Amino acid sequence: MRVLVIDDEKNLADTLVWILERAGFEATSAYDGESALQRLDTFQPDVVISDVIMPGINGIEVCTRIQARFPKCHILLFSGQTATNELLGEAREHGLTWELLAKPMDPDELLAKVTTLAQKSESAGV
Amino acid sequence: MRDQSLSRQVTAKYLSLLLVAGGAAVLAGWQFRIPLLKGELLGSFVSPNAAACFSLCGVSILLQLRAEQKRWIHPVALALAGVVTLFAAATCLEHWFKLDFGIDRLLMSHRLEDWTLPTPGRFAVNTCVAFTFAGLSLLLLRRDKGAPISEVFAGLVLLVGYQSLLGYTYSAAVLYARVMALVTILLFLVLGVALLCASSRHYLGDILFSSTAGAVASRRMLAAIVLLLPSLNFIELWAERRGYVSLGSGTALATIIASGVFAMMALHTAAMLNETDRRRLDTERERARAGGLLAAIVDSSDDAIISKNLNGVITSWNKSAERLFGYKAEEAIGQHITLIIPRERWEEENTIIGRLRRGERVDHFETVRMRKDGSRLYLSLTISPVRDAAGIVIGASKVARDITDRKEAERAVRASEERFRAIVETTPECVKLVAADGTLQHMNSLGLAMVEADSAEMVVGKNVYDLIAPEHRERFREFNERICGGERGSLEFDIVGLHGTRRHMETHAAPLQNADGTVVQLAVARDVSERRRTDERLRKTEKMAAAGQLAASLAHEINNPLSSVTNALYLLQHHSEMDGRSRDLVKLAAGELARMARIVKQSLAYYRPGNIPQDVDLGAMVEESLQVFSGKLERAGIRVGKKILPGYCVVGFSDEIRQIIDNILLNAVEAMPDGGKLQVSLRPHHDWRQGKRRRVRLTIADSGSGISKENRAKIFEPFFTTKPEKGTGLGLWVVRGLVAKHDCSIRVRSSDRDGSSGTVISISWPLATPTLARTAKVETRMVV
């Protein structure tokens, strides 16, 4: 089970990766949209956890591209910014329904969500 | 004239009484043989018959003077006169035809031996003729038509008496028929004068007794003729008889004296008549001139001067009347006064005539009269009675002044006053006049309503400063003095009504000069309490929005490091190489961090613009929240009672609505750490203040510790909490903000009394409608 964490906040992304690794997931981090997309050649994620507002390509666009490439990949967005709602509204219009988590996330809750998504992927036979 | 007539009647009365008394005395003299009483003089005496006739004549005159008093008097008086006339006439017949009717001895027949004359009891020829005249005069005395004849007969009585007197004077017995007594003659003179005086018309009386020149002259002439001539002749006769003068020279001398006296008298009379004539002419000329002057004055007067008689017929009409009423004098004179009185005011004329008849004057009577062309004019009338020489009211003079202009001006002033009053009264603001010392001189009805006065008397005339809020009083007083000093200005201040209501006023004032020169403040003030409240709310909202925005951006910045620290602590917590104490410290740090996260989250929730509101099923939302809280409720031992009617949708943001419900539920749960009862209900209601709009009310009641009195006012303030260990102090603050955003009203009732403590929070929501109002009421009501 591979999890890709994308956030321009390096500390946040790293600690999250460690928490996921500690829980038994194969996790890696990217600090912006560009590098995340580049990482896809070597790392095919089952779950992507991405910040929405980032310098460069924003989270929603990154996730849209990832899902285009890996349609079975699960997306978890997290943000607390008001602009998120508007971006999400646009995504919904394109038929994309992603879950939005508010920062800061309780690590236990996050792990529970990721575990749930992982189980979905497995039952789907990936 | 009247007085003279009265004095003559009084004279007649006394002379008549004299006659009655004289007659009675003579009869008494016969009865008791007293020669003096019988009138015995120069060998003759008054006969009893004559005495009786004098008495009857006297009584008849007395009665006729009082004829008006009783109906029977006049016939009795006439009967007495008739008796005298018949008796005297019969005696005349006896004399001339040598008859004897026996009437001579009807009286005093037992004293016939005292009678020295051939026919005892009978009166002399002169006497019976005189009594016949006297009787006839008496019969005609009070008849209007017979009065002149009555006076002629009275004159004849005097003439017979005078002739008989001359007989005695010249010792010519034939003149007094030998036997007519001297006393009888005197009584006849008295009778004649009494008859003249008693006459009702006084033809002779006027000639003889009036004050006119003719009467004066005739009185003198008659006196000269009656007294001078006989005296002169008596002296002449006496001198001739004694032989002092010869017949020729005596007569010549008497004639010369008489002629001289009469010539002098004639000249004197002529001079007197001339003088009288001249005076009369002068007076007439004077009067004519005065009349002309008066007429000129009347004609040149600006006032119309009209005279009329008591029948209302116009008798004079001056130039101004012509100008004022449009009728020429010749058109108006002879017409009835109603010519110029409008029909609806004819009754006025009767009232005026009534007052004039009573001799009253009508002063400055303001009324309406009519011109020839039918147009009306306002007049001020002064009407005075006009009296004749006898003082009897015979008409009226009327001075009419045209006050149409004045009336029109008055009406214009009144109309203008009414117009301004209407403007002031309908001005939807408080209009007032305040004197420099603060006395309220005027206030319109809206102003009275603002100061909560039921009538003007409650405030007008009193000091207006008392109505100003104490903290603004001094400022208002200075303002008023400045305005009364001639400045214009505006001021905002608070007033406190008579019932204690406070209003915030904005006034614009200008100085106004009164007629007496004093300057007062004319002010138009508006109640701006509502505007100020709105302003304040807007300002607060703006402040809150700014605060929200700041909080939101801060939250965003904090969220990232917060997430990192949360993660780091999580990793640390699960690190195996930690001793117990370190693990506890990390746990504490994680708890505090979680609290920090909550604060940030709620600050963020407050400011979340954008997004389109949606229909939210409130009942379902409440059920969902209760489901989420079920674990907590169970652990705390709280029983839940639900009365949630399904199907009520409100418009809003579901996460915000959820936050409202959750925050209130959380407070309720935290208020009951040792268990209790939670009652949640949702039911529809009407808002009567907003046109029966249908609303739904969510009520969440707990049996917890309640909110203390001093805390009740603060519960909606940000960062106010009674639970410092776990509360953020933002829960109800956020609720209030969200409630306002959703056009809801929130009501909090709470009691912290032991045994009945608890808090009830109810929120009224508008049911789903297309639009969402931006402002909302936050109503906080406490019930202890």
PDB file of N, CA and C in Angstrom, chain A residues 7-9 11-12 15-16 18-19 22 51 80-82 85-86 102-108 111, chain B residues 552 556-557 559-564 566-568 570-571 574-575 597 601 604 607-611:
ATOM      1  N   ASP A   7       2.818  18.303   0.178  1.00  0.00           N
ATOM      2  CA  ASP A   7       2.555  19.547   0.941  1.00  0.00           C
ATOM      3  C   ASP A   7       3.791  20.422   0.860  1.00  0.00           C
ATOM      4  N   ASP A   8       3.585  21.709   0.651  1.00  0.00           N
ATOM      5  CA  ASP A   8       4.745  22.594   0.570  1.00  0.00           C
ATOM      6  C   ASP A   8       5.356  22.812   1.954  1.00  0.00           C
ATOM      7  N   GLU A   9       4.606  22.443   3.012  1.00  0.00           N
ATOM      8  CA  GLU A   9       5.156  22.486   4.365  1.00  0.00           C
ATOM      9  C   GLU A   9       5.968  21.212   4.565  1.00  0.00           C
ATOM     10  N   ASN A  11       7.947  20.108   6.984  1.00  0.00           N
ATOM     11  CA  ASN A  11       7.812  19.411   8.276  1.00  0.00           C
ATOM     12  C   ASN A  11       6.548  18.596   8.332  1.00  0.00           C
ATOM     13  N   LEU A  12       5.510  19.221   7.843  1.00  0.00           N
ATOM     14  CA  LEU A  12       4.203  18.564   7.903  1.00  0.00           C
ATOM     15  C   LEU A  12       4.242  17.291   7.060  1.00  0.00           C
ATOM     16  N   THR A  15       6.601  14.563   8.751  1.00  0.00           N
ATOM     17  CA  THR A  15       6.056  13.912   9.954  1.00  0.00           C
ATOM     18  C   THR A  15       4.920  12.983   9.577  1.00  0.00           C
ATOM     19  N   LEU A  16       4.128  13.430   8.577  1.00  0.00           N
ATOM     20  CA  LEU A  16       2.997  12.607   8.144  1.00  0.00           C
ATOM     21  C   LEU A  16       3.507  11.295   7.540  1.00  0.00           C
ATOM     22  N   TRP A  18       6.303   9.835   8.272  1.00  0.00           N
ATOM     23  CA  TRP A  18       6.798   8.971   9.358  1.00  0.00           C
ATOM     24  C   TRP A  18       5.643   8.275  10.059  1.00  0.00           C
ATOM     25  N   ILE A  19       4.559   9.021  10.284  1.00  0.00           N
ATOM     26  CA  ILE A  19       3.410   8.412  10.973  1.00  0.00           C
ATOM     27  C   ILE A  19       2.865   7.259  10.137  1.00  0.00           C
ATOM     28  N   ARG A  22       5.220   4.376  10.209  1.00  0.00           N
ATOM     29  CA  ARG A  22       5.149   3.686  11.504  1.00  0.00           C
ATOM     30  C   ARG A  22       3.937   2.760  11.547  1.00  0.00           C
ATOM     31  N   ASP A  51      -2.088  18.739   0.018  1.00  0.00           N
ATOM     32  CA  ASP A  51      -2.535  20.085   0.410  1.00  0.00           C
ATOM     33  C   ASP A  51      -3.196  20.704  -0.819  1.00  0.00           C
ATOM     34  N   GLY A  80      -7.372  24.207   5.254  1.00  0.00           N
ATOM     35  CA  GLY A  80      -8.315  24.930   6.121  1.00  0.00           C
ATOM     36  C   GLY A  80      -8.673  26.245   5.474  1.00  0.00           C
ATOM     37  N   GLN A  81      -8.141  26.460   4.320  1.00  0.00           N
ATOM     38  CA  GLN A  81      -8.336  27.777   3.700  1.00  0.00           C
ATOM     39  C   GLN A  81      -9.680  27.892   3.002  1.00  0.00           C
ATOM     40  N   THR A  82     -10.196  29.094   3.048  1.00  0.00           N
ATOM     41  CA  THR A  82     -11.518  29.325   2.468  1.00  0.00           C
ATOM     42  C   THR A  82     -11.505  29.119   0.966  1.00  0.00           C
ATOM     43  N   ASN A  85     -12.876  25.736  -0.701  1.00  0.00           N
ATOM     44  CA  ASN A  85     -14.274  25.464  -1.085  1.00  0.00           C
ATOM     45  C   ASN A  85     -14.544  25.788  -2.538  1.00  0.00           C
ATOM     46  N   GLU A  86     -14.018  26.946  -2.949  1.00  0.00           N
ATOM     47  CA  GLU A  86     -14.246  27.372  -4.336  1.00  0.00           C
ATOM     48  C   GLU A  86     -13.576  26.410  -5.322  1.00  0.00           C
ATOM     49  N   ALA A 102      -9.815  18.896   7.248  1.00  0.00           N
ATOM     50  CA  ALA A 102      -9.365  20.200   7.749  1.00  0.00           C
ATOM     51  C   ALA A 102      -8.088  20.025   8.539  1.00  0.00           C
ATOM     52  N   LYS A 103      -7.175  20.939   8.355  1.00  0.00           N
ATOM     53  CA  LYS A 103      -5.950  20.952   9.152  1.00  0.00           C
ATOM     54  C   LYS A 103      -6.281  21.569  10.494  1.00  0.00           C
ATOM     55  N   PRO A 104      -5.709  21.249  11.611  1.00  0.00           N
ATOM     56  CA  PRO A 104      -4.800  20.083  11.672  1.00  0.00           C
ATOM     57  C   PRO A 104      -5.582  18.773  11.868  1.00  0.00           C
ATOM     58  N   MET A 105      -5.147  17.724  11.256  1.00  0.00           N
ATOM     59  CA  MET A 105      -5.830  16.438  11.357  1.00  0.00           C
ATOM     60  C   MET A 105      -5.319  15.697  12.584  1.00  0.00           C
ATOM     61  N   ASP A 106      -6.240  15.010  13.237  1.00  0.00           N
ATOM     62  CA  ASP A 106      -5.818  14.120  14.316  1.00  0.00           C
ATOM     63  C   ASP A 106      -5.144  12.913  13.657  1.00  0.00           C
ATOM     64  N   PRO A 107      -3.891  12.630  13.965  1.00  0.00           N
ATOM     65  CA  PRO A 107      -3.171  11.547  13.271  1.00  0.00           C
ATOM     66  C   PRO A 107      -3.935  10.212  13.300  1.00  0.00           C
ATOM     67  N   ASP A 108      -4.560   9.919  14.432  1.00  0.00           N
ATOM     68  CA  ASP A 108      -5.316   8.655  14.512  1.00  0.00           C
ATOM     69  C   ASP A 108      -6.457   8.622  13.507  1.00  0.00           C
ATOM     70  N   LEU A 111      -5.065   8.143  10.022  1.00  0.00           N
ATOM     71  CA  LEU A 111      -4.667   6.748   9.793  1.00  0.00           C
ATOM     72  C   LEU A 111      -5.903   5.881   9.550  1.00  0.00           C
TER      73      LEU A 111
ATOM     74  N   ALA B 552      -9.262  34.469  10.570  1.00  0.00           N
ATOM     75  CA  ALA B 552      -9.205  33.445   9.534  1.00  0.00           C
ATOM     76  C   ALA B 552      -7.788  33.361   8.945  1.00  0.00           C
ATOM     77  N   HIS B 556      -5.164  30.224   9.269  1.00  0.00           N
ATOM     78  CA  HIS B 556      -4.541  29.529   8.142  1.00  0.00           C
ATOM     79  C   HIS B 556      -3.032  29.416   8.321  1.00  0.00           C
ATOM     80  N   GLU B 557      -2.475  30.511   8.795  1.00  0.00           N
ATOM     81  CA  GLU B 557      -1.032  30.497   8.980  1.00  0.00           C
ATOM     82  C   GLU B 557      -0.621  29.524  10.086  1.00  0.00           C
ATOM     83  N   ASN B 559      -2.374  26.901  11.088  1.00  0.00           N
ATOM     84  CA  ASN B 559      -2.770  25.509  10.837  1.00  0.00           C
ATOM     85  C   ASN B 559      -1.606  24.607  10.402  1.00  0.00           C
ATOM     86  N   ASN B 560      -0.778  25.107   9.532  1.00  0.00           N
ATOM     87  CA  ASN B 560       0.323  24.262   9.035  1.00  0.00           C
ATOM     88  C   ASN B 560       1.318  23.882  10.130  1.00  0.00           C
ATOM     89  N   PRO B 561       1.905  24.919  10.854  1.00  0.00           N
ATOM     90  CA  PRO B 561       2.797  24.486  11.948  1.00  0.00           C
ATOM     91  C   PRO B 561       2.083  23.639  12.980  1.00  0.00           C
ATOM     92  N   LEU B 562       0.800  23.955  13.200  1.00  0.00           N
ATOM     93  CA  LEU B 562       0.029  23.211  14.176  1.00  0.00           C
ATOM     94  C   LEU B 562      -0.040  21.732  13.778  1.00  0.00           C
ATOM     95  N   SER B 563      -0.263  21.526  12.509  1.00  0.00           N
ATOM     96  CA  SER B 563      -0.347  20.144  11.991  1.00  0.00           C
ATOM     97  C   SER B 563       0.993  19.428  12.203  1.00  0.00           C
ATOM     98  N   SER B 564       2.074  20.160  11.907  1.00  0.00           N
ATOM     99  CA  SER B 564       3.397  19.547  12.047  1.00  0.00           C
ATOM    100  C   SER B 564       3.653  19.153  13.488  1.00  0.00           C
ATOM    101  N   THR B 566       1.472  18.644  15.833  1.00  0.00           N
ATOM    102  CA  THR B 566       0.560  17.555  16.191  1.00  0.00           C
ATOM    103  C   THR B 566       1.177  16.210  15.769  1.00  0.00           C
ATOM    104  N   ASN B 567       1.640  16.204  14.521  1.00  0.00           N
ATOM    105  CA  ASN B 567       2.237  14.967  14.012  1.00  0.00           C
ATOM    106  C   ASN B 567       3.485  14.577  14.811  1.00  0.00           C
ATOM    107  N   ALA B 568       4.310  15.597  15.102  1.00  0.00           N
ATOM    108  CA  ALA B 568       5.550  15.331  15.818  1.00  0.00           C
ATOM    109  C   ALA B 568       5.262  14.753  17.193  1.00  0.00           C
ATOM    110  N   TYR B 570       2.629  13.221  18.063  1.00  0.00           N
ATOM    111  CA  TYR B 570       2.054  11.883  17.882  1.00  0.00           C
ATOM    112  C   TYR B 570       3.173  10.852  17.805  1.00  0.00           C
ATOM    113  N   LEU B 571       4.199  11.211  16.992  1.00  0.00           N
ATOM    114  CA  LEU B 571       5.318  10.302  16.821  1.00  0.00           C
ATOM    115  C   LEU B 571       6.072  10.112  18.148  1.00  0.00           C
ATOM    116  N   HIS B 574       4.349   7.830  20.552  1.00  0.00           N
ATOM    117  CA  HIS B 574       4.452   6.421  20.238  1.00  0.00           C
ATOM    118  C   HIS B 574       5.895   5.934  20.208  1.00  0.00           C
ATOM    119  N   HIS B 575       6.797   6.796  20.688  1.00  0.00           N
ATOM    120  CA  HIS B 575       8.201   6.381  20.735  1.00  0.00           C
ATOM    121  C   HIS B 575       8.403   5.508  21.956  1.00  0.00           C
ATOM    122  N   ALA B 597      -6.061  23.736  18.459  1.00  0.00           N
ATOM    123  CA  ALA B 597      -6.639  23.430  17.145  1.00  0.00           C
ATOM    124  C   ALA B 597      -8.120  23.768  17.114  1.00  0.00           C
ATOM    125  N   LYS B 601     -10.018  26.387  14.727  1.00  0.00           N
ATOM    126  CA  LYS B 601     -11.089  25.880  13.860  1.00  0.00           C
ATOM    127  C   LYS B 601     -12.334  26.755  13.982  1.00  0.00           C
ATOM    128  N   LEU B 604     -11.990  30.104  12.469  1.00  0.00           N
ATOM    129  CA  LEU B 604     -12.073  29.952  11.022  1.00  0.00           C
ATOM    130  C   LEU B 604     -13.532  29.848  10.572  1.00  0.00           C
ATOM    131  N   TYR B 607     -15.638  33.088   9.958  1.00  0.00           N
ATOM    132  CA  TYR B 607     -15.516  33.871   8.718  1.00  0.00           C
ATOM    133  C   TYR B 607     -15.439  32.934   7.532  1.00  0.00           C
ATOM    134  N   ARG B 608     -16.509  32.798   6.890  1.00  0.00           N
ATOM    135  CA  ARG B 608     -16.516  31.895   5.753  1.00  0.00           C
ATOM    136  C   ARG B 608     -17.469  32.421   4.691  1.00  0.00           C
ATOM    137  N   PRO B 609     -17.046  33.434   4.012  1.00  0.00           N
ATOM    138  CA  PRO B 609     -17.948  33.998   3.020  1.00  0.00           C
ATOM    139  C   PRO B 609     -18.063  33.096   1.789  1.00  0.00           C
ATOM    140  N   GLY B 610     -18.863  33.531   0.884  1.00  0.00           N
ATOM    141  CA  GLY B 610     -19.010  32.781  -0.360  1.00  0.00           C
ATOM    142  C   GLY B 610     -19.993  31.644  -0.183  1.00  0.00           C
ATOM    143  N   ASN B 611     -20.059  30.799  -1.158  1.00  0.00           N
ATOM    144  CA  ASN B 611     -20.967  29.641  -1.146  1.00  0.00           C
ATOM    145  C   ASN B 611     -22.439  30.041  -1.180  1.00  0.00           C
TER     146      ASN B 611
END
